[in-house]
Coordinates of N, CA, C and O in Angstrom, one line a residue:
M1 N 1.2 -0.9 -0.2 CA 0.2 0.3 -0.2 C 1.4 1.5 0.1 O 2.2 1.5 0.3
K2 N 0.3 2.0 -0.8 CA 1.1 3.6 -0.9 C 1.1 4.6 0.1 O -0.3 5.1 0.9
K3 N 2.3 4.8 1.1 CA 1.9 5.8 2.2 C 1.6 7.5 1.5 O 1.9 7.7 0.5
W4 N 0.6 7.3 2.5 CA 0.0 9.1 2.2 C 0.6 10.0 2.6 O 0.6 10.0 3.8
N5 N 1.4 10.9 1.5 CA 2.1 12.1 2.0 C 1.8 13.5 1.4 O 0.1 13.6 0.2
W6 N 2.1 15.0 1.5 CA 1.3 15.9 1.5 C 1.9 16.1 -0.2 O 0.8 16.8 -0.8
D7 N 2.7 15.3 -0.6 CA 2.5 15.8 -2.4 C 2.0 14.9 -3.3 O 0.9 15.6 -3.9
N8 N 1.7 13.4 -2.5 CA 0.8 13.5 -3.0 C -1.1 13.6 -3.7 O -1.1 13.4 -4.0
A9 N -1.3 14.4 -2.1 CA -2.5 14.9 -1.5 C -2.3 16.0 -3.3 O -3.8 16.7 -2.9
R10 N -1.3 17.0 -3.2 CA -1.5 18.1 -3.6 C -1.5 17.5 -4.7 O -2.1 18.3 -4.9
Q11 N -1.1 17.4 -5.5 CA -1.0 16.8 -6.8 C -2.6 15.8 -7.6 O -3.3 16.5 -8.3
Y12 N -2.7 14.9 -6.7 CA -4.1 14.9 -6.7 C -5.2 16.1 -6.3 O -6.3 15.8 -7.5
F13 N -5.2 16.4 -5.5 CA -5.7 18.0 -5.7 C -5.8 19.4 -7.1 O -6.8 19.4 -7.3
S14 N -4.8 19.1 -7.5 CA -5.2 20.2 -8.6 C -4.9 19.4 -9.2 O -5.7 19.7 -10.0
K15 N -5.1 18.0 -10.1 CA -5.0 17.4 -10.9 C -6.8 16.9 -10.8 O -7.3 17.3 -11.8
T16 N -8.0 17.5 -9.9 CA -9.1 17.2 -9.7 C -9.7 18.2 -9.9 O -10.4 18.4 -10.5
L17 N -8.6 19.3 -9.6 CA -9.6 20.8 -9.7 C -9.8 21.1 -10.6 O -9.5 21.8 -11.6
Q18 N -7.7 21.0 -11.9 CA -8.3 20.6 -13.2 C -9.3 20.4 -13.9 O -9.1 20.9 -14.9
W19 N -9.0 18.7 -13.3 CA -10.2 18.0 -14.4 C -11.2 18.4 -14.6 O -11.7 18.9 -15.4
F20 N -11.3 19.3 -13.0 CA -13.3 20.3 -13.4 C -13.3 21.2 -13.4 O -13.7 21.9 -14.5
L21 N -12.4 22.1 -14.0 CA -12.4 23.7 -14.9 C -12.6 23.3 -15.9 O -13.1 23.6 -16.7
N22 N -11.8 21.9 -16.7 CA -11.4 21.9 -17.7 C -13.0 21.2 -18.9 O -13.5 21.6 -19.5
S23 N -13.9 20.7 -16.8 CA -15.2 20.6 -17.9 C -15.9 21.5 -17.8 O -16.9 21.3 -18.6
C24 N -15.7 21.6 -16.8 CA -16.4 23.8 -16.3 C -16.1 24.7 -18.3 O -17.1 25.2 -18.7
L25 N -15.0 24.7 -18.8 CA -14.7 25.0 -19.5 C -15.6 24.6 -20.9 O -15.8 25.0 -21.2
I26 N -15.7 23.3 -20.8 CA -16.3 22.4 -21.9 C -17.7 22.4 -21.9 O -17.4 23.2 -23.0
I27 N -17.6 22.7 -21.0 CA -19.9 22.8 -20.9 C -20.1 24.8 -21.5 O -20.5 24.8 -21.8
L28 N -19.2 25.8 -20.4 CA -19.4 27.2 -21.3 C -18.9 26.8 -22.6 O -19.6 28.0 -23.3
A29 N -18.3 25.8 -23.0 CA -18.1 26.3 -24.4 C -18.8 25.8 -25.4 O -19.2 26.3 -26.7
V30 N -19.9 24.2 -25.2 CA -20.9 24.6 -26.1 C -21.8 25.1 -25.9 O -22.6 25.4 -26.6
I31 N -23.0 25.4 -24.5 CA -22.9 26.8 -24.3 C -22.9 27.9 -25.5 O -23.8 28.7 -25.9
L32 N -21.8 29.1 -25.3 CA -20.7 29.8 -25.6 C -21.3 29.2 -27.3 O -21.7 30.3 -28.4
S33 N -21.4 28.2 -27.5 CA -21.6 27.5 -29.3 C -23.5 27.5 -29.9 O -23.5 28.2 -30.7
I34 N -23.7 26.7 -28.7 CA -25.6 28.2 -29.1 C -25.9 28.5 -29.1 O -26.6 29.3 -29.9
L35 N -25.8 29.6 -27.8 CA -25.5 31.1 -28.4 C -24.6 32.0 -29.6 O -25.6 32.8 -30.2
L36 N -23.7 31.2 -30.6 CA -23.6 31.6 -31.2 C -23.8 30.8 -32.8 O -24.7 32.5 -33.4
I37 N -25.0 30.2 -32.8 CA -26.0 30.1 -33.3 C -26.9 30.7 -33.5 O -28.1 30.9 -34.2
K38 N -27.3 30.5 -32.4 CA -28.5 31.8 -32.1 C -28.5 32.8 -32.8 O -29.7 33.7 -33.1
E39 N -27.2 32.9 -32.6 CA -26.8 35.0 -33.0 C -26.6 34.9 -34.7 O -27.3 36.0 -35.6
I40 N -26.4 33.8 -35.3 CA -26.1 33.6 -37.0 C -27.4 33.8 -37.1 O -28.2 34.5 -38.3
V41 N -28.5 33.1 -36.4 CA -29.7 33.5 -37.1 C -31.1 34.5 -36.8 O -31.6 34.7 -37.9
K42 N -30.2 35.1 -36.2 CA -31.2 36.9 -35.6 C -30.5 37.5 -36.3 O -31.2 37.8 -37.5
F43 N -28.9 37.1 -37.5 CA -28.8 38.2 -38.5 C -29.4 37.7 -39.5 O -29.7 38.3 -40.3
F44 N -30.0 36.1 -40.0 CA -30.7 36.0 -41.2 C -32.5 37.3 -40.3 O -32.2 37.6 -41.3
E45 N -32.3 36.9 -39.5 CA -33.8 37.4 -39.1 C -33.9 38.8 -39.4 O -34.9 39.0 -40.3
I46 N -32.9 40.0 -39.5 CA -32.3 41.3 -39.5 C -32.8 41.2 -41.0 O -32.8 41.9 -41.0
L47 N -31.7 41.0 -41.3 CA -31.8 40.7 -42.9 C -32.8 40.6 -43.7 O -33.0 41.6 -44.6
L48 N -33.8 39.5 -43.3 CA -35.0 39.5 -43.5 C -35.9 40.7 -44.1 O -36.9 40.2 -44.4
I49 N -35.6 40.7 -42.6 CA -36.6 41.9 -42.2 C -36.1 43.4 -42.3 O -35.6 43.9 -42.1
S50 N -37.4 43.8 -43.0 CA -37.1 45.2 -43.9 C -37.4 46.4 -42.9 O -38.2 46.1 -42.1
G51 N -36.4 47.4 -42.5 CA -36.8 48.0 -42.0 C -35.8 48.2 -40.4 O -36.8 48.9 -39.6
T52 N -35.1 47.5 -40.5 CA -35.3 46.9 -38.8 C -33.3 48.4 -38.6 O -32.8 48.7 -39.7
D53 N -33.1 49.1 -37.8 CA -32.5 50.0 -37.3 C -30.7 49.2 -37.3 O -30.6 47.7 -37.0
Y54 N -29.6 49.7 -37.6 CA -29.1 49.5 -38.4 C -27.9 49.2 -37.1 O -27.4 48.4 -37.2
K55 N -28.4 49.8 -35.4 CA -27.6 49.6 -35.0 C -27.8 48.1 -33.9 O -27.2 48.0 -33.7
V56 N -29.2 47.2 -33.8 CA -29.1 46.8 -33.4 C -28.9 46.0 -34.4 O -28.2 44.8 -33.5
F57 N -28.2 46.2 -35.7 CA -27.7 44.7 -36.6 C -26.4 45.3 -36.0 O -25.5 43.9 -35.8
L58 N -25.7 45.9 -36.1 CA -24.1 46.4 -35.5 C -24.1 45.6 -34.1 O -23.2 45.3 -33.6
A59 N -24.7 45.5 -32.9 CA -24.8 45.3 -31.3 C -25.0 44.0 -32.2 O -23.8 43.3 -31.0
N60 N -25.8 43.5 -32.7 CA -25.8 41.7 -32.5 C -24.1 41.0 -32.9 O -23.7 40.0 -32.8
I61 N -23.9 42.3 -33.8 CA -22.7 41.4 -34.6 C -21.4 41.4 -33.7 O -20.7 40.6 -34.1
L62 N -21.4 42.5 -33.4 CA -20.7 42.6 -32.1 C -20.8 42.4 -30.8 O -19.8 41.2 -30.5
L63 N -21.7 41.2 -30.5 CA -22.3 40.4 -29.5 C -21.5 39.2 -30.4 O -21.6 38.2 -29.1
F64 N -22.0 38.4 -31.3 CA -21.1 37.8 -32.4 C -19.6 37.8 -32.1 O -19.7 36.1 -31.9
F65 N -19.3 38.3 -32.1 CA -17.5 38.2 -32.0 C -16.9 37.9 -30.8 O -16.4 37.8 -30.0
L66 N -18.1 39.6 -29.4 CA -17.4 38.6 -28.3 C -18.0 36.6 -27.9 O -16.5 36.2 -27.5
Y67 N -19.1 36.1 -28.7 CA -19.3 35.1 -28.2 C -17.6 34.6 -28.7 O -17.7 33.5 -28.8
F68 N -17.2 35.1 -29.9 CA -16.5 33.9 -31.1 C -15.2 33.6 -30.4 O -14.4 33.1 -30.3
E69 N -15.6 35.2 -29.8 CA -13.6 35.1 -29.0 C -13.4 34.4 -27.8 O -12.6 34.2 -27.1
F70 N -14.7 34.5 -27.1 CA -14.2 33.6 -26.4 C -14.5 32.3 -26.2 O -13.5 31.4 -25.9
I71 N -14.8 31.5 -27.2 CA -15.1 30.5 -27.8 C -13.8 30.1 -28.0 O -13.5 29.0 -27.7
T72 N -12.9 31.1 -28.5 CA -11.3 31.3 -29.8 C -10.8 31.1 -28.5 O -9.4 30.0 -28.3
M73 N -10.4 31.4 -26.7 CA -10.0 31.2 -26.6 C -10.2 30.2 -25.2 O -9.0 30.4 -24.1
I74 N -11.2 29.7 -25.6 CA -11.2 28.7 -24.6 C -10.8 27.2 -25.9 O -9.8 27.1 -24.9
V75 N -10.3 27.7 -27.2 CA -9.3 26.5 -27.6 C -7.7 26.9 -27.2 O -7.5 25.7 -27.3
K76 N -7.8 28.4 -27.2 CA -6.7 28.7 -27.1 C -5.7 28.1 -25.7 O -5.2 28.3 -25.4
Y77 N -7.0 28.0 -25.2 CA -7.0 27.4 -23.4 C -6.1 26.3 -23.3 O -5.1 25.5 -22.6
F78 N -6.8 25.5 -24.2 CA -7.0 24.2 -24.1 C -4.8 23.4 -24.9 O -4.1 22.1 -25.0
K79 N -5.0 24.2 -26.3 CA -3.5 24.3 -26.9 C -2.8 24.7 -27.1 O -1.2 24.1 -26.8
E80 N -2.6 25.7 -25.5 CA -1.5 26.0 -25.3 C -1.4 25.8 -23.8 O -0.1 26.3 -22.1
D81 N -1.2 24.3 -23.4 CA -1.4 23.6 -22.3 C -2.2 24.7 -21.1 O -1.2 25.2 -20.1
Y82 N -3.7 24.7 -20.9 CA -3.7 25.4 -19.7 C -3.7 26.6 -19.4 O -3.5 27.3 -18.2
H83 N -3.8 27.4 -20.4 CA -3.1 28.5 -19.7 C -3.9 30.0 -21.1 O -4.3 29.4 -22.4
F84 N -4.0 30.8 -20.4 CA -4.9 32.3 -21.4 C -4.2 33.1 -21.7 O -3.6 33.7 -20.7
P85 N -4.0 33.5 -22.6 CA -3.5 34.7 -23.0 C -3.9 35.5 -22.8 O -5.4 36.0 -23.5
L86 N -3.6 37.2 -22.5 CA -3.7 37.4 -22.2 C -4.4 38.7 -22.7 O -5.1 40.0 -22.7
R87 N -3.5 38.2 -24.2 CA -4.1 39.7 -25.6 C -6.0 39.3 -26.2 O -6.2 40.4 -25.6
Y88 N -6.3 38.1 -25.4 CA -7.6 37.8 -25.8 C -8.3 38.2 -24.4 O -9.8 38.7 -25.0
F89 N -8.0 38.2 -23.6 CA -9.1 39.6 -22.6 C -8.6 40.8 -23.4 O -9.6 41.6 -22.7
I90 N -7.9 41.3 -23.6 CA -7.6 42.8 -24.2 C -8.7 42.5 -25.8 O -9.3 43.7 -25.3
Y91 N -8.7 41.6 -26.3 CA -9.8 41.6 -27.6 C -10.8 41.5 -27.1 O -11.8 42.5 -27.4
I92 N -11.2 41.1 -25.9 CA -13.2 41.0 -25.6 C -12.9 42.0 -25.0 O -14.1 42.5 -25.4
G93 N -12.2 42.5 -24.2 CA -12.3 43.6 -23.1 C -12.5 45.3 -24.7 O -13.0 46.0 -24.2
I94 N -11.8 45.1 -25.7 CA -11.5 46.1 -26.4 C -13.2 46.1 -27.3 O -14.4 46.8 -27.9
T95 N -13.9 44.8 -27.4 CA -14.6 44.8 -28.6 C -16.2 45.1 -27.4 O -16.8 45.8 -28.3
A96 N -16.3 44.1 -26.5 CA -16.8 44.6 -25.2 C -17.4 46.2 -25.0 O -18.5 47.2 -25.4
M97 N -16.1 47.6 -25.7 CA -16.3 48.4 -25.3 C -16.9 49.5 -26.3 O -17.8 50.4 -26.0
V98 N -16.3 48.6 -27.3 CA -17.2 49.1 -29.2 C -18.3 49.2 -28.5 O -19.2 49.5 -29.1
R99 N -18.6 47.4 -28.4 CA -20.0 47.2 -28.5 C -20.8 48.2 -27.5 O -22.7 48.5 -27.9
L100 N -20.5 48.7 -26.0 CA -21.1 50.2 -25.1 C -21.5 51.5 -26.4 O -22.2 51.7 -26.6
I101 N -20.6 51.6 -27.3 CA -19.7 53.0 -27.5 C -21.3 52.5 -28.7 O -22.5 53.7 -28.3
I102 N -21.4 51.6 -29.5 CA -22.5 51.9 -30.4 C -24.5 51.6 -30.2 O -24.6 52.1 -30.6
V103 N -23.9 50.6 -28.7 CA -25.4 50.2 -28.6 C -25.8 51.7 -27.6 O -27.3 52.5 -27.5
E104 N -25.2 51.9 -27.0 CA -25.2 53.3 -25.7 C -24.3 54.6 -25.6 O -23.9 54.8 -24.9
H105 N -24.9 55.2 -26.8 CA -24.3 56.5 -27.0 C -24.4 57.3 -27.0 O -24.9 58.3 -27.1
D106 N -25.5 57.3 -25.8 CA -26.2 59.2 -25.2 C -26.0 59.9 -24.5 O -26.4 60.7 -25.0
H107 N -24.9 59.8 -23.6 CA -24.6 60.7 -23.0 C -22.7 60.8 -23.3 O -22.5 59.1 -23.6
P108 N -22.9 61.5 -23.3 CA -21.2 62.1 -24.5 C -20.1 61.1 -23.5 O -19.2 60.9 -23.7
K109 N -20.2 61.7 -22.2 CA -19.7 61.5 -20.7 C -18.5 60.3 -21.0 O -17.6 59.6 -21.4
D110 N -20.0 59.4 -21.4 CA -20.0 58.1 -21.1 C -19.4 57.7 -22.3 O -18.1 56.4 -22.2
T111 N -19.7 57.8 -23.0 CA -19.0 57.5 -24.4 C -17.5 57.7 -24.9 O -16.6 57.3 -25.3
L112 N -16.8 58.8 -24.0 CA -15.9 59.5 -24.1 C -15.2 58.4 -23.0 O -14.1 58.2 -23.4
I113 N -15.6 58.8 -21.6 CA -15.2 57.2 -20.8 C -15.3 55.3 -20.8 O -13.9 55.2 -20.9
Y114 N -15.7 55.8 -22.0 CA -15.0 53.8 -22.6 C -14.2 53.8 -23.7 O -13.7 53.3 -24.1
S115 N -14.7 55.8 -24.4 CA -13.1 55.8 -25.6 C -11.8 55.7 -24.6 O -11.0 55.2 -25.7
I116 N -11.5 56.2 -23.7 CA -10.4 56.2 -22.8 C -10.0 55.1 -22.2 O -9.2 54.2 -22.7
V117 N -11.0 54.0 -22.1 CA -10.8 52.5 -22.0 C -10.6 51.9 -23.3 O -9.5 51.4 -23.1
I118 N -11.3 51.8 -24.2 CA -10.2 51.2 -25.5 C -9.0 51.8 -26.1 O -7.6 50.5 -25.9
L119 N -8.4 52.6 -25.6 CA -7.4 53.5 -26.2 C -6.2 52.7 -24.3 O -5.6 52.6 -25.0
I120 N -7.1 53.1 -23.3 CA -5.7 52.5 -22.7 C -6.0 50.6 -22.4 O -5.0 50.1 -22.8
L121 N -6.8 50.1 -23.3 CA -6.8 48.2 -23.5 C -6.0 48.4 -25.2 O -4.4 47.8 -25.5
I122 N -5.5 49.0 -25.7 CA -4.7 49.5 -27.3 C -3.1 49.6 -26.7 O -2.2 49.0 -26.9
I123 N -3.2 51.1 -26.2 CA -2.1 50.8 -25.1 C -1.0 49.8 -24.2 O 0.3 49.3 -24.9
S124 N -1.6 48.9 -23.8 CA -1.6 47.9 -22.8 C -1.3 46.4 -24.0 O -0.1 45.8 -24.0
Y125 N -2.8 46.1 -24.7 CA -1.9 45.5 -25.2 C -0.3 45.8 -26.9 O 0.6 45.1 -26.6
F126 N -0.2 46.8 -27.1 CA 1.0 47.8 -27.5 C 2.2 46.7 -26.2 O 3.4 46.9 -26.6
I127 N 1.8 47.1 -25.1 CA 3.1 47.6 -24.2 C 3.4 45.6 -24.1 O 3.9 45.1 -23.7
I128 N 2.2 45.2 -24.3 CA 2.1 43.5 -24.2 C 3.3 42.9 -25.1 O 4.8 42.0 -24.9
N129 N 3.1 43.4 -26.3 CA 3.6 42.9 -27.6 C 5.1 43.7 -27.6 O 6.0 43.2 -28.2
I130 N 5.5 44.4 -26.8 CA 6.6 45.3 -26.9 C 7.5 44.3 -25.8 O 9.0 44.3 -25.9
T131 N 7.0 43.8 -25.1 CA 7.5 43.3 -24.0 C 8.4 41.4 -24.4 O 7.2 41.6 -24.9
P132 N 9.3 41.5 -24.0 CA 9.9 40.0 -23.6 C 8.9 39.3 -23.0 O 9.6 39.0 -22.0
L133 N 9.0 37.9 -23.9 CA 8.7 37.2 -23.1 C 9.5 36.4 -21.7 O 9.3 36.5 -20.3
D134 N 10.8 36.3 -22.3 CA 11.6 35.6 -20.6 C 12.1 37.8 -20.4 O 12.7 38.5 -21.3
R135 N 12.9 37.6 -19.1 CA 13.6 38.1 -18.7 C 14.9 38.3 -19.4 O 15.6 37.0 -19.4
P136 N 15.1 40.0 -19.9 CA 16.8 39.0 -20.6 C 17.7 39.1 -20.0 O 17.7 39.4 -18.6
K137 N 19.0 38.3 -19.4 CA 19.2 37.9 -17.9 C 20.9 39.2 -18.4 O 21.9 39.1 -17.2
T138 N 20.8 40.3 -19.0 CA 21.8 41.2 -19.4 C 21.5 42.1 -19.1 O 22.0 43.0 -19.1
S139 N 20.6 42.3 -17.7 CA 20.0 43.9 -17.0 C 21.1 44.7 -16.5 O 21.5 43.6 -15.9
L140 N 20.6 45.5 -16.0 CA 21.5 46.0 -15.0 C 21.2 45.6 -13.6 O 22.2 45.1 -12.7
I141 N 19.9 44.9 -12.8 CA 20.0 44.1 -11.9 C 20.7 42.9 -12.1 O 21.6 42.5 -11.3
F142 N 21.2 42.0 -12.9 CA 21.7 40.2 -12.7 C 22.8 40.9 -12.7 O 23.7 40.4 -12.3
R143 N 23.7 42.0 -14.0 CA 24.7 42.2 -13.9 C 24.9 43.0 -12.2 O 26.3 42.0 -12.2
K144 N 24.8 43.7 -12.0 CA 25.0 43.6 -10.7 C 24.8 43.0 -9.6 O 25.5 42.8 -9.1
H145 N 24.3 41.9 -9.0 CA 23.9 40.7 -8.9 C 25.3 40.0 -8.9 O 25.6 39.1 -7.9
T146 N 25.5 39.9 -10.1 CA 26.6 38.6 -10.8 C 27.8 39.2 -10.1 O 28.5 38.1 -9.7
Q147 N 28.4 40.1 -10.8 CA 29.3 40.9 -10.0 C 29.6 41.1 -8.7 O 30.4 41.0 -8.5
S148 N 28.4 41.4 -7.7 CA 28.9 41.1 -5.9 C 29.1 39.5 -6.0 O 30.0 39.5 -5.0
N149 N 28.4 38.7 -6.7 CA 28.9 37.1 -6.4 C 29.9 36.8 -6.8 O 30.5 36.0 -6.3
N150 N 30.9 37.4 -7.7 CA 32.3 36.9 -8.2 C 33.8 38.2 -7.7 O 34.4 37.5 -7.5
S151 N 33.1 38.6 -6.7 CA 34.2 39.3 -6.0 C 34.3 38.7 -4.8 O 33.4 38.1 -4.1

């Protein structure tokens, strides 16, 4: 019989939680896929009914992209070894803010705030893209640390 220790318990607990998380994400992906199909049906209804407001159509398109981005993010989670890339959260945030501007543009102050949020998200996306994934070993902090150890 195997001896019970804390390392085995931690591994079992983490594997159980990972399995539960994966199961929940698969269920969420199925639900989002159903909602995505419902949005496609709404597109055809809007296109077939004449006199529909273009704002409603644009709002539905952006809602479609939100569903699409969430499903894509779940797929990326499984492809990248159980990791959500931060840039997908930024994409979803930008799309959500654009949708808010299109749907709720009655108050100029709110629209300005939404625009500023989009600008901040774009700047953060730019910072993420120019930042290296690994920390360089030749930075000033590492050089001082290694020089003091060599002395």
